[in-house]
Coordinates of C-alpha atoms in Angstrom, one line a residue:
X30 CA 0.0 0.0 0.0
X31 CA 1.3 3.4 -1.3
X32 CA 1.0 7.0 0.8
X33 CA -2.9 7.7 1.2
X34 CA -2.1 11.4 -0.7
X35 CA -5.7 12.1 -1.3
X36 CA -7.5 10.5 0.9
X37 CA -11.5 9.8 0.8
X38 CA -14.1 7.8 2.2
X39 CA -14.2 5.3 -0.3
X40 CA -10.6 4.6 0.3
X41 CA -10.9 3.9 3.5
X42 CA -14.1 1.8 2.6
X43 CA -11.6 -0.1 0.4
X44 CA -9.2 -1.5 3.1
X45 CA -12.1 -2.4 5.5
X46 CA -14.4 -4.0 2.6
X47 CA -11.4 -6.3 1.0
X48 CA -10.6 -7.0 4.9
X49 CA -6.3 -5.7 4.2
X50 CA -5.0 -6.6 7.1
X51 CA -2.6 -4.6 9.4
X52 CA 0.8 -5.4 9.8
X53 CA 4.4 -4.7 8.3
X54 CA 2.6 -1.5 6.0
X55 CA -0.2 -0.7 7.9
X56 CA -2.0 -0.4 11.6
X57 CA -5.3 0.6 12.9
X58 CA -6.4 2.7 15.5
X59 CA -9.8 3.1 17.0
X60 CA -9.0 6.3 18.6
X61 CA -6.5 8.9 19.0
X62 CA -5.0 10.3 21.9
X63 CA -1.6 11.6 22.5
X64 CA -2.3 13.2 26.1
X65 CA -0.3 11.5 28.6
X66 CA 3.0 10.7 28.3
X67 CA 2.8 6.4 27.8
X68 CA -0.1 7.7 24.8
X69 CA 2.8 10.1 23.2
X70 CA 5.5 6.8 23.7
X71 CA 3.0 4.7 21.9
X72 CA 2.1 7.1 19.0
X73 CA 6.2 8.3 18.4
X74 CA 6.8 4.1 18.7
X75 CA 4.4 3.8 15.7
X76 CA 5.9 6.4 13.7
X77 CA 9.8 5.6 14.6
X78 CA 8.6 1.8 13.7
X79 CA 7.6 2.5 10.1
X80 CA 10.3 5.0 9.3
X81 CA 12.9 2.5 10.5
X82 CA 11.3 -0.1 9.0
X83 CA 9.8 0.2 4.9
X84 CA 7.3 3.0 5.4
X85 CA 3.7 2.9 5.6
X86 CA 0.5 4.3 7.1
X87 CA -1.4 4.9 10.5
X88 CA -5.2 4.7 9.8
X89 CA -6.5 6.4 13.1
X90 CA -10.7 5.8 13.4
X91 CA -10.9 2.1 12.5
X92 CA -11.9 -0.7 14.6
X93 CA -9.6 -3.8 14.3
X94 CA -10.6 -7.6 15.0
X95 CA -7.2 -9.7 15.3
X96 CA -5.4 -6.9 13.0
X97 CA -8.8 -7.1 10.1
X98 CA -10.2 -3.9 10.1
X99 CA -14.1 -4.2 10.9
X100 CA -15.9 -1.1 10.9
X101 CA -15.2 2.8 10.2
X102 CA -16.0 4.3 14.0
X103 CA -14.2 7.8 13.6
X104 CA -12.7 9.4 16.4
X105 CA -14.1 12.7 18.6
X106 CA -11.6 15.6 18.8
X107 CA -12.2 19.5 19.4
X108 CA -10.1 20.6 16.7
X109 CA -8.4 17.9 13.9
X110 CA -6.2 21.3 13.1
X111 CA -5.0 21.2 16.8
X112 CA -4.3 18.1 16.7
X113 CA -2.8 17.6 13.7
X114 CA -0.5 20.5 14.7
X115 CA 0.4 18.2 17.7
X116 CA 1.6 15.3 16.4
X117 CA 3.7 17.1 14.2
X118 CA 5.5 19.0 16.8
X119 CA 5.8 15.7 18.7
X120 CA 7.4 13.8 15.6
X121 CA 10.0 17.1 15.1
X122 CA 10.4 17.4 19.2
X123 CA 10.7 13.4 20.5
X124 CA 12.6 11.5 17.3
X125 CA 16.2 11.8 16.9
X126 CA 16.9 12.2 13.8
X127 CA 13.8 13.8 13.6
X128 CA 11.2 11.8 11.1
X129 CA 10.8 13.3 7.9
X130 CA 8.5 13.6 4.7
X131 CA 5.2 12.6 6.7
X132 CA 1.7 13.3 5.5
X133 CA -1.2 13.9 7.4
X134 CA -4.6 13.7 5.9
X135 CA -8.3 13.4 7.5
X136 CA -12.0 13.0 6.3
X137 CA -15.2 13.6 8.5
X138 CA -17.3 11.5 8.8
X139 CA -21.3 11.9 8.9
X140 CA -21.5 11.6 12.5
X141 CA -19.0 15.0 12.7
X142 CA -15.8 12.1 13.8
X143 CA -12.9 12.0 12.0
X144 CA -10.5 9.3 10.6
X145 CA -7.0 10.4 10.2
X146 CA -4.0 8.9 8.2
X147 CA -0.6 9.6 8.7
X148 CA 1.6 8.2 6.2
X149 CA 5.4 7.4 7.3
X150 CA 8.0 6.9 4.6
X151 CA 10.6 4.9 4.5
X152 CA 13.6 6.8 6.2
X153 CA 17.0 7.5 4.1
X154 CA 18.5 8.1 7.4
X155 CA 17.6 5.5 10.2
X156 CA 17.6 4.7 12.9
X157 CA 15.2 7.2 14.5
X158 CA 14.8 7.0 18.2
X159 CA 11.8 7.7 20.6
X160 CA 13.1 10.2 22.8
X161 CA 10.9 11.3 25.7
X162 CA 12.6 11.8 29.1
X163 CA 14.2 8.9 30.4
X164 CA 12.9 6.8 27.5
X165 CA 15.4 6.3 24.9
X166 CA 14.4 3.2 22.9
X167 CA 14.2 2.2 19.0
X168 CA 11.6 0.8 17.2
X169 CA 11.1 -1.5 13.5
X170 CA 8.3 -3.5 11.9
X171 CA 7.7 -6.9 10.6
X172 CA 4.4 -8.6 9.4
X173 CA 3.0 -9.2 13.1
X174 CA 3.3 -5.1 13.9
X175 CA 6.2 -3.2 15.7
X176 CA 9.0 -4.1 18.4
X177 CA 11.9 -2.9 20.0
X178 CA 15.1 -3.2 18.2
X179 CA 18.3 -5.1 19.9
X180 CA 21.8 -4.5 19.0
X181 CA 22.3 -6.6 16.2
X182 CA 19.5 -5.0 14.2
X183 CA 20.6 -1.5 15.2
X184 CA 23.9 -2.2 13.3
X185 CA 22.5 -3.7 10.2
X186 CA 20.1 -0.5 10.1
X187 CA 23.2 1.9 10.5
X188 CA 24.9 -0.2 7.9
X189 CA 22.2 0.1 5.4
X190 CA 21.6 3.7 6.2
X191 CA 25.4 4.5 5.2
X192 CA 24.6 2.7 2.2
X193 CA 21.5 4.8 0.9
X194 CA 23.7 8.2 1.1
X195 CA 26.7 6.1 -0.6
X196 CA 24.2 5.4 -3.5
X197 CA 23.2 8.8 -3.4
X198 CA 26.8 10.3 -3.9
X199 CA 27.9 7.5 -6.5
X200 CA 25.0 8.9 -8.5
X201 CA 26.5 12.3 -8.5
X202 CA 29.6 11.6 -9.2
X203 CA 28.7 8.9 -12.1
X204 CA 26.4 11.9 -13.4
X205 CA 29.5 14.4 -13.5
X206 CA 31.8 11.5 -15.3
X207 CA 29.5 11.8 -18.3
X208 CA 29.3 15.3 -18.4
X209 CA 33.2 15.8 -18.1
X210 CA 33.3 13.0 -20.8
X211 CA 30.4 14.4 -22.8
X212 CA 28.4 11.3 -22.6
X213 CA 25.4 12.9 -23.4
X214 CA 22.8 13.1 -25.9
X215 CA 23.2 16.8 -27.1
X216 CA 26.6 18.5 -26.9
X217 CA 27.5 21.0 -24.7
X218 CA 30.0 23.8 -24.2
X219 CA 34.0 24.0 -22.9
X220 CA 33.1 26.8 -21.0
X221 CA 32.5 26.6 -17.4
X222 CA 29.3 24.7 -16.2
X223 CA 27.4 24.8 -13.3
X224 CA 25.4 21.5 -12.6
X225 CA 22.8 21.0 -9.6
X226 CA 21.4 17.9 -8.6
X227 CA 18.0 17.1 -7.0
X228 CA 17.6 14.3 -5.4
X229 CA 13.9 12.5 -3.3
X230 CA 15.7 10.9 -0.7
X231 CA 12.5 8.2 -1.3
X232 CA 13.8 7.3 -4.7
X233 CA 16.8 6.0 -2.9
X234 CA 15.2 4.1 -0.6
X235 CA 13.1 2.6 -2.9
X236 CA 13.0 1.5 -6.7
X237 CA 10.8 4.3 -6.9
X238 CA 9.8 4.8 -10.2
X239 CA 7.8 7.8 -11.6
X240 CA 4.8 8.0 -14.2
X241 CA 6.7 10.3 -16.9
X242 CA 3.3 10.1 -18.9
X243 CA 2.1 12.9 -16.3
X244 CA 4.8 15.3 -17.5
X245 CA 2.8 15.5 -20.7
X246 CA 0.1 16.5 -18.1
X247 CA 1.4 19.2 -16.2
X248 CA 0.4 22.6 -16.8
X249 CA 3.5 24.1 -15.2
X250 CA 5.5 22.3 -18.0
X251 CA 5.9 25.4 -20.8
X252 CA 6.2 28.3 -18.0
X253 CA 8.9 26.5 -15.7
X254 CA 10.9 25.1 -19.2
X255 CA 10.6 27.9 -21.7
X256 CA 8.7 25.6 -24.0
X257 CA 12.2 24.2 -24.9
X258 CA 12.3 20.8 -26.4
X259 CA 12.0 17.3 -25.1
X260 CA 13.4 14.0 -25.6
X261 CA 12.8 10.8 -24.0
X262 CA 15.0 8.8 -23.4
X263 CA 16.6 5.7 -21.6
X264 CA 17.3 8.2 -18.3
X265 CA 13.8 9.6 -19.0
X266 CA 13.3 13.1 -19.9
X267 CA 15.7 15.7 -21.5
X268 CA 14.7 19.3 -21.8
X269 CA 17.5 21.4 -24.1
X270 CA 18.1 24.1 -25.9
X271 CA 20.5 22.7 -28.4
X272 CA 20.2 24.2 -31.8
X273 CA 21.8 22.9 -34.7
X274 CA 25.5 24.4 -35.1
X275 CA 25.5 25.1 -31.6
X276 CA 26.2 23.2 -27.9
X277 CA 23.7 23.9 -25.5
X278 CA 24.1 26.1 -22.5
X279 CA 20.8 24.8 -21.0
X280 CA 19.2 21.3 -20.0
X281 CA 17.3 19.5 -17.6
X282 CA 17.3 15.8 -17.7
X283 CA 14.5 14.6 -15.5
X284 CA 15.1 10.6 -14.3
X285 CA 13.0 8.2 -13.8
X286 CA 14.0 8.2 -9.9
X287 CA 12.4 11.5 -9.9
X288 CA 15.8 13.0 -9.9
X289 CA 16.8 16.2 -11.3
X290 CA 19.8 17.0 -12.5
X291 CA 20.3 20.8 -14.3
X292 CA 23.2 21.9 -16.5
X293 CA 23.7 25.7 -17.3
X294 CA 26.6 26.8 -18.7
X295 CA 25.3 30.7 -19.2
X296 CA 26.0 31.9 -15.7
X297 CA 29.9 33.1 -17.0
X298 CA 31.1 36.4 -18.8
X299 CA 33.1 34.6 -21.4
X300 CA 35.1 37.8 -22.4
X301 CA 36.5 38.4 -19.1
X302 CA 36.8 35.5 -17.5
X303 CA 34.2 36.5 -14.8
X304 CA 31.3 34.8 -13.4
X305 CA 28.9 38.0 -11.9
X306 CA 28.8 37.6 -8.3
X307 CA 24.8 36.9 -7.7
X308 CA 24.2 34.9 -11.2
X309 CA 25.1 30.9 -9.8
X310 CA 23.1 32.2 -6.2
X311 CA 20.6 33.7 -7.8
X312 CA 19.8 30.8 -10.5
X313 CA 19.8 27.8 -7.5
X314 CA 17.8 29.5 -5.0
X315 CA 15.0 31.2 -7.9
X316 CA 14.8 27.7 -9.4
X317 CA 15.0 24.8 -7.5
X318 CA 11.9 25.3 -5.9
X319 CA 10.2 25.3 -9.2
X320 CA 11.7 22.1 -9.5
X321 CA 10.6 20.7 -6.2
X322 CA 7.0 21.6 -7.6
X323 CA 8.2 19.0 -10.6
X324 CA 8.9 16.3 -7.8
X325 CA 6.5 16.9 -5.9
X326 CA 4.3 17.0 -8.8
X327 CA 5.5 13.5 -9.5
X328 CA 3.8 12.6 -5.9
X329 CA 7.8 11.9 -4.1
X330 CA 8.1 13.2 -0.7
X331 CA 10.6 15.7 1.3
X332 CA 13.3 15.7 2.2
X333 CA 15.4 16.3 -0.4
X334 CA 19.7 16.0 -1.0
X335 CA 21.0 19.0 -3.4
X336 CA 24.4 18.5 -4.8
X337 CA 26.3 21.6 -6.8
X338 CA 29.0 21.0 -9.0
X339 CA 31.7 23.8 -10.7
X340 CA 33.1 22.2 -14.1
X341 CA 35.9 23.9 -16.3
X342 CA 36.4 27.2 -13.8
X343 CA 40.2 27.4 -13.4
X344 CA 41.0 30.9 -14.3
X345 CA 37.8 32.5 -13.7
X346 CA 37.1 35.5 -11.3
X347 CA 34.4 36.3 -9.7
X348 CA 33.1 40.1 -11.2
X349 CA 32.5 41.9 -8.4
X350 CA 30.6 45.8 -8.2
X351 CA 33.2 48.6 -9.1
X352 CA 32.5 49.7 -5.7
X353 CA 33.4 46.5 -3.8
X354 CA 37.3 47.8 -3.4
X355 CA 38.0 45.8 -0.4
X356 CA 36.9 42.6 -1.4
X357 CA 38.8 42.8 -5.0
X358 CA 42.1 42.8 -2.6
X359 CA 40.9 39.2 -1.9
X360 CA 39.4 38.5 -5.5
X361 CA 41.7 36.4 -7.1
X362 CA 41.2 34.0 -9.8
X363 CA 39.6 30.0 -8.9
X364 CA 43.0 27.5 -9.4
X365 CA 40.7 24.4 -9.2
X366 CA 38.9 23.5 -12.7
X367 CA 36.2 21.1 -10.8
X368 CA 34.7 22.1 -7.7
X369 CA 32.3 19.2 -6.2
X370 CA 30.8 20.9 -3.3
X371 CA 29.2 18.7 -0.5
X372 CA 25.4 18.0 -0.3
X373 CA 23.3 19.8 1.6
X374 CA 19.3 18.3 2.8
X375 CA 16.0 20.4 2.3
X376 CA 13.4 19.4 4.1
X377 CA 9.9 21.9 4.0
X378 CA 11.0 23.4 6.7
X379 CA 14.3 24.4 5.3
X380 CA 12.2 26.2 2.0
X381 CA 11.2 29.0 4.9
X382 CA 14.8 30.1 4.3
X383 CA 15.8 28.5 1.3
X384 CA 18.8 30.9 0.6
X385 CA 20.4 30.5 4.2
X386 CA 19.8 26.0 3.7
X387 CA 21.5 26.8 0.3
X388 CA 24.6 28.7 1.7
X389 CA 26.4 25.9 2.4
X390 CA 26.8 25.3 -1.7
X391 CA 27.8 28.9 -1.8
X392 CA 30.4 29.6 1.2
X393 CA 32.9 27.1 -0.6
X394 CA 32.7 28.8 -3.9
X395 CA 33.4 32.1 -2.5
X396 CA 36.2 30.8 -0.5
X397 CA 38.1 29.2 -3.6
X398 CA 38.1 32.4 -5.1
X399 CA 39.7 34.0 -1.7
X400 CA 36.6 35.2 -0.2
X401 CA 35.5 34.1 3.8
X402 CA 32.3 33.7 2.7
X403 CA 29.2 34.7 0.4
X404 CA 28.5 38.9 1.1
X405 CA 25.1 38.2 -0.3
X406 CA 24.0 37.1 3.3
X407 CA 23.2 39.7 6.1
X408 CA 24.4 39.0 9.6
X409 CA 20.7 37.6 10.1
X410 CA 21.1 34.9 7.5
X411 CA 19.0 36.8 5.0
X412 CA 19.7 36.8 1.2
X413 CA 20.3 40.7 0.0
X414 CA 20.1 40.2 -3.5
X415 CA 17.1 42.1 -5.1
X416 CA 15.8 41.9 -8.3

């Protein structure tokens, strides 16, 4: 059973009519009630379990018989909004690392109850622990519900954990290998190259793989890609604007992961050797959340990883403002042709402040061309660029 994204009666009707019982992907709750402190244990054990686990949902206003769901009850609460809001701040307050990419959705019922599902993905970075006071303990699922992990199993999890963000990097760095080989269906400039990648931490958790049919769907398609051209093909969609006679400075290549990975090669004054001092800040932190929308379009959950890669720059200078006289003494020219800067992780809480999550990719850059950091940041972590 996938995330309930939308959820409706009849879907709920669905698991109770064809009897699915609960176990490894699912469990069902009569009522919910996260007031004293062994209720909160119990609800942040049933979270931690699926995330540690393979994901999957808590169906909250469902009676159960021996795990077979038996009747839709609902549940009585003064405000679902409150509530919601609670278990939220209990899942970000009382699991270390904190649990991400849940969705909470709820239906009322006839009789003014709710039912509520929460669903849990499967975690790129386990394993999560139930933190409330003196109780420190760590949770998992199998097909007969969840239990307490012992040491053993806490080492296999770590192991596997290390694995997923190994996977992740290997893709990057595979990616790059083929651009700096030009492996690639169009051809593309000598000139320097800046290359993001977006990656759904889900898609690496899971052979995830997306409906690129609903691409021809989307209405944001032309307005977000500058009704530039299209090929499928075996990575799944590329997005161009090569011309014949020419490399292109511009594509997207959209995987079937859900992964993004974006190659611009216009953010450079070719003349002088200079790459204007907002362009590569301005370009990440006005687009990727246009291409979040794409993911998220493609129904993949937060968080994210966002890699930032610096091809072909050796020589290059930053162009800063005439007037920036003190910080062209420590303008000097980048002596490294590849910078592979380190990943940083978006979460929706991070896209409050997108520019400050993002400042880790931008710091380094600075720094190789003899800056201490990005000026573009205030001492309050705000972005100053306008316009």
């Amino acid at each position: 059973m996938n995330e309930i994204k939308t959820l409706t009666l009849d879907t709920v009707k669905r698991l109770v009519d064809s009897k699915i019982p609960e176990g490894k992907l699912i469990d069902y709750k009569e009522s919910l009630s996260v007031f004293t402190s062994d209720e909160k244990k119990e609800f942040l054990a049933d979270v931690s379990s699926f995330a540690n686990a393979e994901g999957g949902n808590l169906i909250y206003g469902v009676k159960e018989v021996d795990g077979i769901p038996t009747d839709i009850c609902g549940f009585k609460v003064d405000s679902i909004d409150a509530e919601i809001l609670k278990l939220e701040n209990l899942i970000r307050d009382c699991t270390d690392p904190r649990v991400q990419g849940t969705l909470i959705n709820y239906i009322t019922l006839d009789n003014g109850q709710f039912v509520l599902v929460i669903y849990i993905p499967k975690s790129f970075n386990p394993p999560h622990v139930v933190k409330i006071g003196n109780h420190w303990k760590f949770y998992s699922r199998n097909s007969k519900g969840k239990y307490q992990l012992d040491v053993s199993e806490l080492k296999s999890i770590i192991s596997l954990s290390s694995n997923v963000q190994e996977r992740i990097r290997d893709f990057r760095l595979e990616r790059i290998s083929r651009i700096k080989n030009r492996d690639l269906q169009i051809p593309i400039s000598d000139e320097p190259k800046f290359i993001y990648h977006i990656v759904p931490l889900v898609s690496s958790t899971s052979n995830t793989v997306v409906d690129l049919a609903k691409f021809e769907r989307a209405n944001f398609k032309y307005e977000l890609f500058y009704n530039l051209p299209k090929i499928y093909n075996y990575e799944g969609i590329l997005i161009h604007n090569h011309q014949e006679g020419y490399n292109a400075d511009l594509y997207v290549q959209i995987f079937r992961s859900g992964a993004i990975e974006v190659y611009a090669s216009y953010l450079h004054n070719r003349d002088k050797q200079l790459v204007p001092r907002n362009s590569f800040e301005k370009e990440l932190i006005e687009q990727i959340p246009n291409y979040i929308s794409v993911i998220k379009y493609f129904e993949l959950t937060m968080p994210l990883v966002i890699f930032l890669t610096v091809l072909d720059i050796k020589g290059y200078k930053i162009g800063l403002y005439e007037y920036e006289n003190m910080r062209e003494m420590y303008n000097r020219p980048f002596t490294l042709n590849d910078l592979l800067l380190p990943e940083v992780y978006i979460d929706d809480a991070a896209l409050t402040n997108l520019p400050l999550a993002l400042k880790p990719l931008f710091d380094p850059i600075w720094n190789a061309a003899g800056h201490p950091q990005s000026p573009n940041f205030n001492t309050s972590g705000e972005w100053t660029v306008k316009g």
